[in-house]
Each structure stands twice: as structure tokens, then as C-alpha cells.
PDB file of C-alpha atoms in Angstrom:
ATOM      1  CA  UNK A   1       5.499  11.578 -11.521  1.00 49.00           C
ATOM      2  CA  UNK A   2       7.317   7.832 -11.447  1.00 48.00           C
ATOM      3  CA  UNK A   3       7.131   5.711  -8.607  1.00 50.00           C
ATOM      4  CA  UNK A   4       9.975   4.028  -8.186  1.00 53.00           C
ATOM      5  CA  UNK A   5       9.956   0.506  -7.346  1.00 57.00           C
ATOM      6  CA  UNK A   6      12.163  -0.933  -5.036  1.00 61.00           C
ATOM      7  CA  UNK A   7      10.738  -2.972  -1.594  1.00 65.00           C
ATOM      8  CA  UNK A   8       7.965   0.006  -2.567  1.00 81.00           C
ATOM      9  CA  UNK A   9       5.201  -2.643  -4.432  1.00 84.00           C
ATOM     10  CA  UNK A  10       3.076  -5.141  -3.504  1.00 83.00           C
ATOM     11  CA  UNK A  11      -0.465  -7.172  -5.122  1.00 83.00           C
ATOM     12  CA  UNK A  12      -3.636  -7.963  -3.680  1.00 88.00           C
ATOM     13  CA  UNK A  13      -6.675  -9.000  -4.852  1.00 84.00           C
ATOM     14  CA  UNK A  14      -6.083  -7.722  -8.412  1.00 87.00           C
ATOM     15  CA  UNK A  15      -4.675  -4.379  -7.173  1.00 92.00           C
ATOM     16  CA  UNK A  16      -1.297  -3.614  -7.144  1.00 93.00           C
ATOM     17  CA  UNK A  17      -0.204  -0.954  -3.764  1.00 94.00           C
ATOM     18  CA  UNK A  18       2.710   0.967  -4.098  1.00 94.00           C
ATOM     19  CA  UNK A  19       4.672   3.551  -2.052  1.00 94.00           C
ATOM     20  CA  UNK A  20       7.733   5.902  -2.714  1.00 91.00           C
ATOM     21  CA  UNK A  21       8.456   5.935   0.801  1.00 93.00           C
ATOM     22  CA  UNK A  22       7.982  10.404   1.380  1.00 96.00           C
ATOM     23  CA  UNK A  23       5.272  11.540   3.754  1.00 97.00           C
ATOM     24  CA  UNK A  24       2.304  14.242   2.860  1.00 98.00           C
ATOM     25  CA  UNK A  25      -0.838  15.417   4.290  1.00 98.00           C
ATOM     26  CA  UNK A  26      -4.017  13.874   3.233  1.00 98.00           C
ATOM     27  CA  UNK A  27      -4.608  16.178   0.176  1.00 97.00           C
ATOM     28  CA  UNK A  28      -0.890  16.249  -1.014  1.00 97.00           C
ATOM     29  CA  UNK A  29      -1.519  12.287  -0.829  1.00 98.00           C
ATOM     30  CA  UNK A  30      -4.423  12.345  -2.809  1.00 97.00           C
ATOM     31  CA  UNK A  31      -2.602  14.517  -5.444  1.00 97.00           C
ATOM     32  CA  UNK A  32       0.275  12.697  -5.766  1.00 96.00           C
ATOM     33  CA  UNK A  33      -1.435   9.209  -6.149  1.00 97.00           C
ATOM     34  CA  UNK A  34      -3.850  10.358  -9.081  1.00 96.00           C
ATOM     35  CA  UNK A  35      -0.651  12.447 -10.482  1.00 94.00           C
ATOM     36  CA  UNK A  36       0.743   8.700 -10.793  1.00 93.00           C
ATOM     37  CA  UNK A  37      -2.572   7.389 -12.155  1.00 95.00           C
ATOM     38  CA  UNK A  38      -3.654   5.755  -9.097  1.00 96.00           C
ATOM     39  CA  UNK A  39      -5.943   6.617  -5.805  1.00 97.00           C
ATOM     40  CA  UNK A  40      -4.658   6.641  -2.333  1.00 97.00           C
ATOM     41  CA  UNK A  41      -4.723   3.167  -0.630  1.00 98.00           C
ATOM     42  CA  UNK A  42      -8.375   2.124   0.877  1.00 97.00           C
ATOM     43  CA  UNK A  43      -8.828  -1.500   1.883  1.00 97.00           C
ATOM     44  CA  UNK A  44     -11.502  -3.428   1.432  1.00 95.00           C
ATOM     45  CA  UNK A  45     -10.734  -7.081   2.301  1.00 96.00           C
ATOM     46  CA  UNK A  46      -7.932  -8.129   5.246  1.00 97.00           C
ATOM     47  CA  UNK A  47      -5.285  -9.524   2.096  1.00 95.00           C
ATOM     48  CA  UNK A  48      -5.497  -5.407   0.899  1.00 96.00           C
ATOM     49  CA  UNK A  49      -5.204  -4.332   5.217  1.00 97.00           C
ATOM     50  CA  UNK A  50      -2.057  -6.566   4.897  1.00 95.00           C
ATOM     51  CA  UNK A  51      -0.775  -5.113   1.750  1.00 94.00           C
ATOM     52  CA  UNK A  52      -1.173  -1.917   3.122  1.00 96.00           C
ATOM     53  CA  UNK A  53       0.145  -2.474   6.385  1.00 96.00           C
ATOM     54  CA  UNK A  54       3.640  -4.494   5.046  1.00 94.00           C
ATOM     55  CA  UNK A  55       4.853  -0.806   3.773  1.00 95.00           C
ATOM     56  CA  UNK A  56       3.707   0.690   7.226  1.00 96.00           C
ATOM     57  CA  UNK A  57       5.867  -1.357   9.196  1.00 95.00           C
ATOM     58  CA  UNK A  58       9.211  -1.813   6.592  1.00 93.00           C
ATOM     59  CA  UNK A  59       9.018   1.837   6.838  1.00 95.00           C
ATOM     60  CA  UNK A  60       7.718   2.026  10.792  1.00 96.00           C
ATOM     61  CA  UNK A  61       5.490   5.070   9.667  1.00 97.00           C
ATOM     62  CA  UNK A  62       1.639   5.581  10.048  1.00 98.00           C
ATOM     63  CA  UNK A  63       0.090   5.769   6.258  1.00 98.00           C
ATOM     64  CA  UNK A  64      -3.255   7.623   5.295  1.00 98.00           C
ATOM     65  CA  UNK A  65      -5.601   5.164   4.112  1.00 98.00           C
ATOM     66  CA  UNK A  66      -8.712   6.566   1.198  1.00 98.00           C
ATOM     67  CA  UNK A  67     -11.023   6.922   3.558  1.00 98.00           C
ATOM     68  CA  UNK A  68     -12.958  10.067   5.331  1.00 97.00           C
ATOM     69  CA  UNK A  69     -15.935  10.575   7.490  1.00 96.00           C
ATOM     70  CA  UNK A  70     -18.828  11.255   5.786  1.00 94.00           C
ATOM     71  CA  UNK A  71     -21.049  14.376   7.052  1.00 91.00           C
ATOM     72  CA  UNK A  72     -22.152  12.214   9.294  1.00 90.00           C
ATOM     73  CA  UNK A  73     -19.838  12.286  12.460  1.00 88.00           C
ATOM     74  CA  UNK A  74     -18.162   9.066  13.021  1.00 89.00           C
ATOM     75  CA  UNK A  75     -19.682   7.456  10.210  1.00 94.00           C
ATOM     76  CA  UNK A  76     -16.693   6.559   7.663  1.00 97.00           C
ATOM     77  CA  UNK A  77     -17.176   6.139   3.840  1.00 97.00           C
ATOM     78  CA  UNK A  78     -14.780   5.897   0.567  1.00 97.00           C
ATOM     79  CA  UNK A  79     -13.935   8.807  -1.572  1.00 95.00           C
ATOM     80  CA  UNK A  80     -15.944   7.914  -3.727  1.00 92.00           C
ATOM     81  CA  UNK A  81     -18.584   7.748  -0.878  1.00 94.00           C
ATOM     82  CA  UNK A  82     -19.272   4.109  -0.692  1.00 95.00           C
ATOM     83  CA  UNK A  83     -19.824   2.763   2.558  1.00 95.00           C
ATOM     84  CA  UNK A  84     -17.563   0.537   3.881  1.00 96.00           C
ATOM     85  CA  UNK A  85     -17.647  -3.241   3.563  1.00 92.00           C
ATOM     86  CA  UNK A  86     -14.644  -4.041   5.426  1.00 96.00           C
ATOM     87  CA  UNK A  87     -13.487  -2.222   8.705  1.00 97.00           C
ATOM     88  CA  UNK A  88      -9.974  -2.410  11.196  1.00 98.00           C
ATOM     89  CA  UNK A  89     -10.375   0.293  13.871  1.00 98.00           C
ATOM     90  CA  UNK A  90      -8.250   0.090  16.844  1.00 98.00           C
ATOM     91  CA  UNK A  91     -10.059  -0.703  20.104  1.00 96.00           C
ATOM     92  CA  UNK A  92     -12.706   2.106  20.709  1.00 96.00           C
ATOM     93  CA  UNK A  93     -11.920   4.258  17.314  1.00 96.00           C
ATOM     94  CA  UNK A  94     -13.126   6.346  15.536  1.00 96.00           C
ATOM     95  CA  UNK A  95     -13.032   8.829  18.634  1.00 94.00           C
ATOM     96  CA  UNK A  96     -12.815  12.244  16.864  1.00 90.00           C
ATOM     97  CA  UNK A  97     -16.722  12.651  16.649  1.00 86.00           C
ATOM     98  CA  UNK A  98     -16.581  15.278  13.693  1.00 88.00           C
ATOM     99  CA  UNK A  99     -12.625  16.263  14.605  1.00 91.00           C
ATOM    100  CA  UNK A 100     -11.045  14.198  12.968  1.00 95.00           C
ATOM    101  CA  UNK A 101     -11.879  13.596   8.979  1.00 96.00           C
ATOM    102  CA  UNK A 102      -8.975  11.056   7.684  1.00 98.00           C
ATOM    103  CA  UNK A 103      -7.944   7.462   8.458  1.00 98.00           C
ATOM    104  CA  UNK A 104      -4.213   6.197   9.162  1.00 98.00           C
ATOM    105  CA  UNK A 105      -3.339   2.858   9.553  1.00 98.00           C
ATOM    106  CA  UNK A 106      -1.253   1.877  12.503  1.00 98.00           C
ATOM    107  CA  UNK A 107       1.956  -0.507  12.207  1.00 97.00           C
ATOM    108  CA  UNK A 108      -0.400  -3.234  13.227  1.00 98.00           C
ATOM    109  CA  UNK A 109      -2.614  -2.845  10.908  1.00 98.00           C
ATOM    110  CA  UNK A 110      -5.544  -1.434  12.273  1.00 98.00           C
ATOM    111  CA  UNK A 111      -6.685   2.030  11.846  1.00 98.00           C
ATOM    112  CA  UNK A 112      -7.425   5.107  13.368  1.00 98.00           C
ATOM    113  CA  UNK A 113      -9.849   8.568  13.200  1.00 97.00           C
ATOM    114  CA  UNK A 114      -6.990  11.316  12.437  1.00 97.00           C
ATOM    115  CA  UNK A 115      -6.891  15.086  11.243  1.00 97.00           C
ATOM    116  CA  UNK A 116      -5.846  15.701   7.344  1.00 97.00           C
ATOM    117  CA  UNK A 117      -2.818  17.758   8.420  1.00 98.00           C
ATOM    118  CA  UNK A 118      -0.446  15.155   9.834  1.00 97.00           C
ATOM    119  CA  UNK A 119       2.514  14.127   7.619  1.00 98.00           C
ATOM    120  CA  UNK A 120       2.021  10.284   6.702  1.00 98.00           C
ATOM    121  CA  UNK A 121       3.724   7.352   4.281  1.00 98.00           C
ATOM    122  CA  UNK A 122       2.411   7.914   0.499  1.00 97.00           C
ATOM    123  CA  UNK A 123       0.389   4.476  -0.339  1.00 97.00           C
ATOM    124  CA  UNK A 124      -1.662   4.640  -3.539  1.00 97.00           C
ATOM    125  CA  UNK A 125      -3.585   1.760  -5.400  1.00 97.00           C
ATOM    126  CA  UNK A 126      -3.619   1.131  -9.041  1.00 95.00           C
TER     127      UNK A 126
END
């Protein structure tokens, strides 16, 4: 898999975010990061939010962000179950209380409880 580079990359606190611009589900995002040797997108300062969010709004798309609720309803964590150290929910999110697993980030930058199914902007982190 090659990730072509064009508008599609940008750096942020030593981590470099790219995009090839397609939409997937959750899981067919998580594949196709790690296929190009990276993990989906998950920010943990506001520089890697605004990383994040600059391919969200050049392509005016929601993207899925590496983050999913733990077993814990409405309680968020990394994939790699960390908890979080930085947040950006929209006003009164996380709503989905157990419904809704994944995170997207808005084209303001702040983020929202969604379900895994949705079709959403390809951002992975290397």
C-alpha cells in the first residue's frame, strides 16, 4: 500500500499524519493504516487535533480518529487502551452511552461518539 503525498501530509509533535483522501469504516481504516505501517490518527495534544483537523476541512469530510469506548459506556480510551490525556468533544458528547463505539472528528475540530460503520476520511499516524 503507498500513500501518496500530495496536500495529503502534515507533522506534529514528532509524528508525521497523512491521508490518501478515500473514505472506510472504522476497521477498513485501521487495516489500511497498519497495511502502510502506521496506526489510525489519535490526538493527544491540540498541535496533533490541528493536524488532524487541516485534512478534515481541505477535504470537508468527517475523519475517524484511534479512539473507542472502552467497556465502560461513555468512557473513551486508545487502542492500545490508554486513557486519554487530551480530549475535544463537541458540546455535550459522547452521547451514544454504549451505541456508539468510534470517534470522528468534526471540520472544527472537535469530536464526536459515532458507530464503526459510517464511511469516513483515511488519517493514519506514523
Amino acid at each position: 500500500a503507498v500513500l501518496r503525498l500530495e496536500k495529503t501530509i502534515t507533522e506534529s509533535g514528532g509524528k508525521i499524519f497523512a491521508t490518501n483522501g478515500k473514505k472506510a469504516d472504522f476497521n477498513t481504516t485501521q487495516r489500511t493504516c497498519k497495511e502502510a505501517g502506521g496506526s489510525i490518527a489519535a490526538p493527544r495534544s491540540p498541535g496533533e487535533n490541528d493536524a488532524i483537523q487541516y485534512f478534515v476541512k481541505t477535504f470537508n469530510t468527517y475523519a475517524y480518529l484511534g479512539i473507542k469506548e472502552s467497556l465502560i459506556p461513555g468512557k473513551f480510551q486508545f487502542l492500545d487502551g490508554r486513557e486519554l490525556s487530551y480530549t475535544n468533544w463537541y458540546l455535550n458528547e459522547p452521547s451514544g452511552k454504549g451505541e456508539e463505539g468510534c470517534v470522528e472528528m468534526y471540520t472544527d475540530g472537535t469530536w464526536n461518539d459515532k458507530k464503526c460503520n459510517q464511511n469516513r476520511l483515511i488519517v493514519c499516524q506514523f
